[in-house]
Amino acid sequence: MRVLVTGRGGQLATGLEASLPARGIEGVFVGQPEFEFDEPETVRAAFAAAAPEAVVNCAAWTAVDAAEENEAAAFRANALGPALLAALCAERGVPLLQISTDYVYDGRKGAPYVETDAPNPLGAYGRTKLAGEWAALAGNPMTAVLRTAWVYAPMGRNFLRTMLALGAERPELRVVADQIGHPTAAPDLADAIAALLARLHETGWRAEYRGVFHAVAQGHVSWHGFAEAIFAAAAPYGGPRPVVHPIATHEYPVKAVRPADGRMETGKLAAVFGVALPPWQEGLARVMKALHGAA
Ligand SMILES: NC(=O)c1ccc[n+]([C@@H]2O[C@H](COP(=O)([O-])OP(=O)(O)OC[C@H]3O[C@@H](n4cnc5c(N)ncnc54)[C@H](OP(=O)(O)O)[C@@H]3O)[C@@H](O)[C@H]2O)c1
């Protein structure tokens, strides 16, 4: 099976470079500058050259705060990009896996979200990603949207690497304790996507594959709890051990409002595709090991 993966060099696409071969799937990885949503011709050319049997769209504008001030550009990448990919997939009759986010929810449910709950994004990033979900579903009947959350990897821009860098500089840190979610290791998400593609290849497309799925690590934690777990996991490798003070969201002002409670049920992914991600603590151990060259 040949799969076009967009967003080469990003956290998830990098994870897929390792996960796809293990399932016997050939990945064709495309990224900027030769694959640029702002230049639709490059997208068409990359698609035609790859002649894919499925597409995983990992490319996105992921700078959540910057999206507040540049929603038009975020919309081009997060909504118009998936719209074009969906049209190309529909023309060729191949499935599209569109990666989305917990930030499509407002976090006010007070219980884990299920896929049928109404989205209500609080910021520009979530709005543009939700538009991308709709565009992907509207443009190609064979579309599965995977909503993930709090993605981190041994490389790239993410909370784990930020914490380790700050922790090495300062003896004390202040981290938000009243936002909870599912820290999801990119290598675990990549393994889950590879398993899903393998299932798809085996069964062919089925009507039940169309729609929205939650794809996050098991278990939830606050950013503060995650930070403490990061330093505990880094300690055996000689990592920093700063004191991490819990603070409230309003004490750490940022441009974009985030959902306070982004918990999501993942039973649908397990029921339909037979795929589940491991507990977030296992993902953390895996990424920490990889970060220290011990993978
Ligand atoms: N990171 C998270 O915490 C998180 C949480 C929930 C959902 N997600 C979703 O998960 C998916 C993968 O995220 P990730 O963490 O792997 O993101 P990432 O590391 O930021 O990678 C995103 C990739 O998209 C590319 N890209 C950005 N704008 C583009 C454009 N206009 N045209 C073509 N490519 C463009 C980037 O290229 P450059 O590096 O060259 O800019 C990069 O390769 C995304 O759909 C994201 O929305 C992420």
Coordinates of C-alpha atoms and ligand atoms in Angstrom, one line a residue:
M1 CA 0.0 0.0 0.0
R2 CA 1.4 3.4 -1.0
V3 CA 0.4 6.3 1.3
L4 CA 1.0 10.0 0.7
V5 CA 1.9 11.7 4.0
T6 CA 1.9 15.5 4.1
G7 CA 3.8 17.7 6.6
R8 CA 7.2 16.0 6.3
G9 CA 9.5 17.2 9.0
G10 CA 6.6 17.7 11.4
Q11 CA 6.1 15.6 14.6
L12 CA 3.5 13.2 13.3
A13 CA 4.9 12.8 9.8
T14 CA 8.3 12.0 11.3
G15 CA 6.6 9.4 13.5
L16 CA 5.0 7.8 10.5
E17 CA 8.4 7.5 8.8
A18 CA 9.2 4.8 11.4
S19 CA 5.7 3.3 11.8
L20 CA 4.6 2.7 8.2
P21 CA 7.5 0.4 7.1
A22 CA 6.8 -1.7 10.2
R23 CA 3.4 -2.4 8.7
G24 CA 4.6 -3.0 5.2
I25 CA 3.3 0.4 4.0
E26 CA 5.2 2.5 1.7
G27 CA 5.1 6.2 2.7
V28 CA 5.6 9.0 0.2
F29 CA 6.5 12.0 2.4
V30 CA 6.0 15.5 1.1
G31 CA 6.7 18.9 2.8
Q32 CA 7.5 22.5 2.3
P33 CA 8.7 24.0 0.0
E34 CA 7.7 21.6 -2.7
F35 CA 4.4 20.8 -1.0
E36 CA 2.8 24.1 0.0
F37 CA -1.0 24.6 0.6
D38 CA -0.6 28.3 -0.3
E39 CA 0.4 27.1 -3.8
P40 CA -2.3 24.6 -4.8
E41 CA -0.3 23.6 -7.9
T42 CA 2.4 22.1 -5.7
V43 CA -0.3 20.0 -3.9
R44 CA -1.7 18.8 -7.2
A45 CA 1.7 17.9 -8.5
A46 CA 2.8 16.1 -5.3
F47 CA -0.5 14.1 -5.4
A48 CA -0.1 13.2 -9.0
A49 CA 3.5 12.1 -8.6
A50 CA 2.7 9.9 -5.6
A51 CA -0.3 8.2 -7.1
P52 CA -1.4 7.3 -3.6
E53 CA -3.7 4.6 -2.4
A54 CA -4.5 6.7 0.7
V55 CA -3.5 10.1 2.1
V56 CA -2.6 11.1 5.7
N57 CA -2.8 14.8 6.0
C58 CA -0.4 15.8 8.9
A59 CA 0.4 19.2 7.4
A60 CA -1.2 22.1 9.3
W61 CA -0.8 25.5 10.8
T62 CA -0.2 24.4 14.4
A63 CA 0.9 27.7 16.0
V64 CA -2.2 28.1 18.2
D65 CA -1.5 31.6 19.5
A66 CA -0.1 33.0 16.2
A67 CA -3.3 31.8 14.5
E68 CA -5.3 34.4 16.5
E69 CA -3.5 37.2 14.5
N70 CA -3.3 35.4 11.2
E71 CA -6.5 33.4 10.9
A72 CA -6.6 33.8 7.1
A73 CA -3.2 32.1 6.7
A74 CA -4.2 29.4 9.2
F75 CA -7.5 28.9 7.3
R76 CA -5.6 28.4 4.0
A77 CA -3.5 25.6 5.6
N78 CA -6.1 24.1 7.9
A79 CA -9.2 24.3 5.8
L80 CA -8.5 25.1 2.2
G81 CA -5.6 22.6 2.2
P82 CA -7.7 19.7 3.3
A83 CA -10.5 20.8 0.9
L84 CA -8.1 20.4 -2.0
L85 CA -6.7 17.1 -0.8
A86 CA -10.2 15.8 -0.3
A87 CA -11.1 16.7 -3.9
L88 CA -8.0 15.0 -5.2
C89 CA -8.7 11.9 -3.1
A90 CA -12.3 11.8 -4.3
E91 CA -11.2 12.1 -7.9
R92 CA -8.9 9.1 -7.5
G93 CA -11.2 7.2 -5.2
V94 CA -8.8 6.9 -2.3
P95 CA -9.3 7.4 1.5
L96 CA -8.2 10.5 3.3
L97 CA -7.1 10.5 7.0
Q98 CA -7.4 14.1 8.2
I99 CA -5.7 14.9 11.5
S100 CA -7.6 17.2 13.7
T101 CA -7.7 18.5 17.3
D102 CA -9.4 18.6 20.7
Y103 CA -9.4 22.4 20.3
V104 CA -12.5 22.0 18.2
Y105 CA -14.3 21.6 21.6
D106 CA -14.9 24.3 24.2
G107 CA -14.0 22.1 27.1
R108 CA -17.1 23.0 29.1
K109 CA -18.8 19.6 29.0
G110 CA -17.5 18.5 32.3
A111 CA -17.1 14.9 31.1
P112 CA -15.1 13.2 28.3
Y113 CA -16.3 14.2 24.9
V114 CA -17.8 11.7 22.5
E115 CA -17.6 12.2 18.7
T116 CA -21.2 13.2 18.4
D117 CA -20.8 16.1 20.8
A118 CA -21.2 19.5 19.2
P119 CA -17.8 21.2 18.6
N120 CA -17.5 24.9 19.6
P121 CA -13.9 26.1 19.1
L122 CA -12.7 28.9 21.4
G123 CA -10.0 30.2 19.1
A124 CA -8.8 30.7 15.5
Y125 CA -6.8 27.5 15.4
G126 CA -9.8 25.4 16.5
R127 CA -12.1 27.2 14.0
T128 CA -9.8 26.6 11.1
K129 CA -9.2 23.0 12.0
L130 CA -13.0 22.4 12.4
A131 CA -13.5 23.9 8.9
G132 CA -10.8 21.5 7.7
E133 CA -12.8 18.6 9.1
W134 CA -15.9 19.7 7.3
A135 CA -14.0 20.3 4.1
A136 CA -12.4 16.9 4.2
L137 CA -15.7 15.1 4.9
A138 CA -17.6 17.1 2.4
G139 CA -15.0 16.7 -0.4
N140 CA -14.4 13.0 -0.1
P141 CA -16.8 10.3 0.9
M142 CA -13.9 8.2 2.1
T143 CA -12.7 10.4 4.9
A144 CA -11.9 9.6 8.5
V145 CA -11.1 12.6 10.8
L146 CA -8.8 11.7 13.7
R147 CA -9.0 14.2 16.5
T148 CA -5.8 14.1 18.6
A149 CA -4.4 16.3 21.4
W150 CA -1.3 17.6 23.2
V151 CA 1.1 16.0 20.6
Y152 CA 4.8 15.8 21.5
A153 CA 7.8 14.0 20.1
P154 CA 11.6 13.8 20.6
M155 CA 11.9 16.5 18.0
G156 CA 9.9 19.6 16.9
R157 CA 8.2 22.3 18.9
N158 CA 6.3 20.8 21.8
F159 CA 5.6 21.1 25.5
L160 CA 8.0 18.4 26.6
R161 CA 11.0 20.0 24.8
T162 CA 10.0 23.4 26.1
M163 CA 9.8 22.2 29.7
L164 CA 13.2 20.4 29.5
A165 CA 14.8 23.5 28.1
L166 CA 13.2 25.8 30.7
G167 CA 13.9 23.4 33.5
A168 CA 17.6 23.4 32.6
E169 CA 17.7 27.2 32.9
R170 CA 15.5 27.9 35.9
P171 CA 15.1 26.2 39.4
E172 CA 11.4 27.0 39.5
L173 CA 8.7 26.9 36.9
R174 CA 5.0 27.9 36.9
V175 CA 2.7 25.7 34.9
V176 CA -1.1 25.8 34.4
A177 CA -2.9 23.2 36.5
D178 CA -6.5 23.9 35.6
Q179 CA -6.4 22.6 32.0
I180 CA -6.6 18.9 31.5
G181 CA -6.1 16.7 28.4
H182 CA -4.4 13.7 26.9
P183 CA -0.7 14.1 26.2
T184 CA -0.2 12.0 23.1
A185 CA 3.2 10.9 21.9
A186 CA 3.6 11.3 18.2
P187 CA 5.3 7.8 17.8
D188 CA 2.2 6.2 19.5
L189 CA -0.2 8.1 17.3
A190 CA 1.8 7.2 14.3
D191 CA 1.7 3.5 15.3
A192 CA -2.1 3.8 15.6
I193 CA -2.4 5.4 12.2
A194 CA -0.2 2.7 10.7
A195 CA -2.5 0.0 12.3
L196 CA -5.5 1.8 11.0
L197 CA -4.1 1.9 7.4
A198 CA -3.2 -1.7 7.6
R199 CA -6.8 -2.5 8.6
L200 CA -8.1 -0.3 5.8
H201 CA -5.9 -2.1 3.3
E202 CA -7.1 -5.5 4.6
T203 CA -10.8 -4.8 4.6
G204 CA -11.1 -2.2 1.9
W205 CA -13.1 0.9 2.6
R206 CA -16.3 0.4 4.8
A207 CA -19.1 2.9 5.4
E208 CA -18.4 2.8 9.1
Y209 CA -14.9 4.2 8.5
R210 CA -16.3 7.6 7.4
G211 CA -16.6 10.2 10.1
V212 CA -14.9 11.6 13.2
F213 CA -12.8 9.5 15.6
H214 CA -10.9 10.5 18.8
A215 CA -7.3 9.3 18.7
V216 CA -5.5 10.2 21.9
A217 CA -3.4 8.4 24.6
Q218 CA -5.3 6.7 27.4
G219 CA -5.7 8.7 30.6
H220 CA -5.6 12.4 31.3
V221 CA -3.6 14.9 33.3
S222 CA -3.1 18.7 33.7
W223 CA -0.2 20.6 32.0
H224 CA 1.2 20.9 35.5
G225 CA 0.9 17.1 36.2
F226 CA 2.4 16.5 32.8
A227 CA 5.4 18.8 33.5
E228 CA 6.1 17.0 36.8
A229 CA 5.9 13.6 35.0
I230 CA 8.3 14.9 32.3
F231 CA 10.9 15.9 34.9
A232 CA 10.5 12.6 36.8
A233 CA 11.0 10.7 33.6
A234 CA 14.0 12.8 32.6
A235 CA 15.7 12.4 36.0
P236 CA 17.2 9.0 35.3
Y237 CA 18.8 10.4 32.2
G238 CA 20.4 13.2 34.2
G239 CA 17.6 15.7 33.3
P240 CA 16.7 18.8 35.3
R241 CA 14.5 18.7 38.5
P242 CA 13.1 22.2 38.9
V243 CA 10.2 22.9 41.4
V244 CA 7.0 23.1 39.3
H245 CA 4.4 25.4 40.9
P246 CA 0.8 24.9 39.8
I247 CA -0.9 28.1 38.6
A248 CA -4.3 29.0 37.1
T249 CA -4.9 29.7 33.4
H250 CA -5.4 33.4 34.1
E251 CA -1.9 33.7 35.6
Y252 CA -0.3 32.7 32.3
P253 CA -1.9 35.0 29.7
V254 CA -1.7 33.8 26.1
K255 CA -3.4 35.0 23.0
A256 CA -5.6 32.0 22.3
V257 CA -8.2 30.6 24.8
R258 CA -7.8 26.8 25.3
P259 CA -10.4 24.3 26.4
A260 CA -10.1 23.7 30.1
D261 CA -11.2 20.1 29.9
G262 CA -10.4 18.4 26.7
R263 CA -11.0 14.8 27.8
M264 CA -12.2 12.5 24.9
E265 CA -13.6 9.0 24.8
T266 CA -11.7 6.7 22.4
G267 CA -14.0 3.8 22.3
K268 CA -15.2 4.5 18.7
L269 CA -11.7 4.1 17.3
A270 CA -11.3 0.8 19.2
A271 CA -14.7 -0.5 18.1
V272 CA -14.5 0.5 14.4
F273 CA -10.8 0.0 13.7
G274 CA -9.6 -2.2 16.5
V275 CA -7.0 0.4 17.4
A276 CA -6.1 2.0 20.8
L277 CA -3.3 4.1 21.9
P278 CA -1.3 3.2 25.1
P279 CA -1.5 5.2 28.4
W280 CA 0.1 8.6 28.2
Q281 CA 2.7 7.6 30.8
E282 CA 4.0 4.9 28.4
G283 CA 4.2 7.4 25.5
L284 CA 6.2 9.7 27.8
A285 CA 8.6 6.9 28.6
R286 CA 9.0 6.1 24.9
V287 CA 9.7 9.6 23.9
M288 CA 12.1 10.2 26.7
K289 CA 14.0 7.1 25.7
A290 CA 14.1 8.2 22.1
L291 CA 15.2 11.7 23.2
H292 CA 18.2 10.2 24.9
G293 CA 19.1 7.9 22.0
A294 CA 18.1 4.8 23.9
A295 CA 15.2 3.8 21.7
Ligands
LIG1 N1 0.9 19.5 18.0 C1 -0.2 19.3 18.7 O1 -0.2 19.5 20.0 C2 -1.4 18.9 18.1 C3 -2.6 18.7 18.9 C4 -3.8 18.3 18.3 C5 -3.8 18.1 16.9 N2 -2.7 18.3 16.1 C6 -2.8 18.1 14.7 O2 -1.9 17.0 14.4 C7 -1.4 17.1 13.0 C8 0.1 17.0 13.1 O3 0.7 17.9 14.0 P1 2.2 18.0 14.3 O4 2.3 18.2 15.8 O5 2.9 16.9 13.6 O6 2.5 19.4 13.6 P2 3.9 20.1 13.3 O7 5.0 19.4 13.9 O8 3.7 21.5 13.5 O9 4.0 19.8 11.7 C9 3.2 20.5 10.8 C10 3.7 20.3 9.4 O10 2.8 21.1 8.5 C11 3.6 21.8 7.7 N3 2.9 23.0 7.2 C12 2.6 24.1 7.9 N4 1.9 25.0 7.1 C13 1.9 24.4 5.8 C14 1.4 24.8 4.6 N5 0.8 26.0 4.4 N6 1.6 24.0 3.5 C15 2.2 22.8 3.7 N7 2.6 22.4 4.8 C16 2.5 23.2 5.9 C17 4.9 22.2 8.5 O11 5.9 22.6 7.7 P3 7.1 23.6 8.2 O12 7.7 22.9 9.4 O13 8.0 23.7 7.1 O14 6.3 24.8 8.6 C18 5.1 20.9 9.2 O15 5.9 20.0 8.4 C19 -1.9 18.5 12.6 O16 -3.0 18.4 11.8 C20 -2.2 19.2 13.9 O17 -3.2 20.2 13.7 C21 -1.5 18.7 16.7

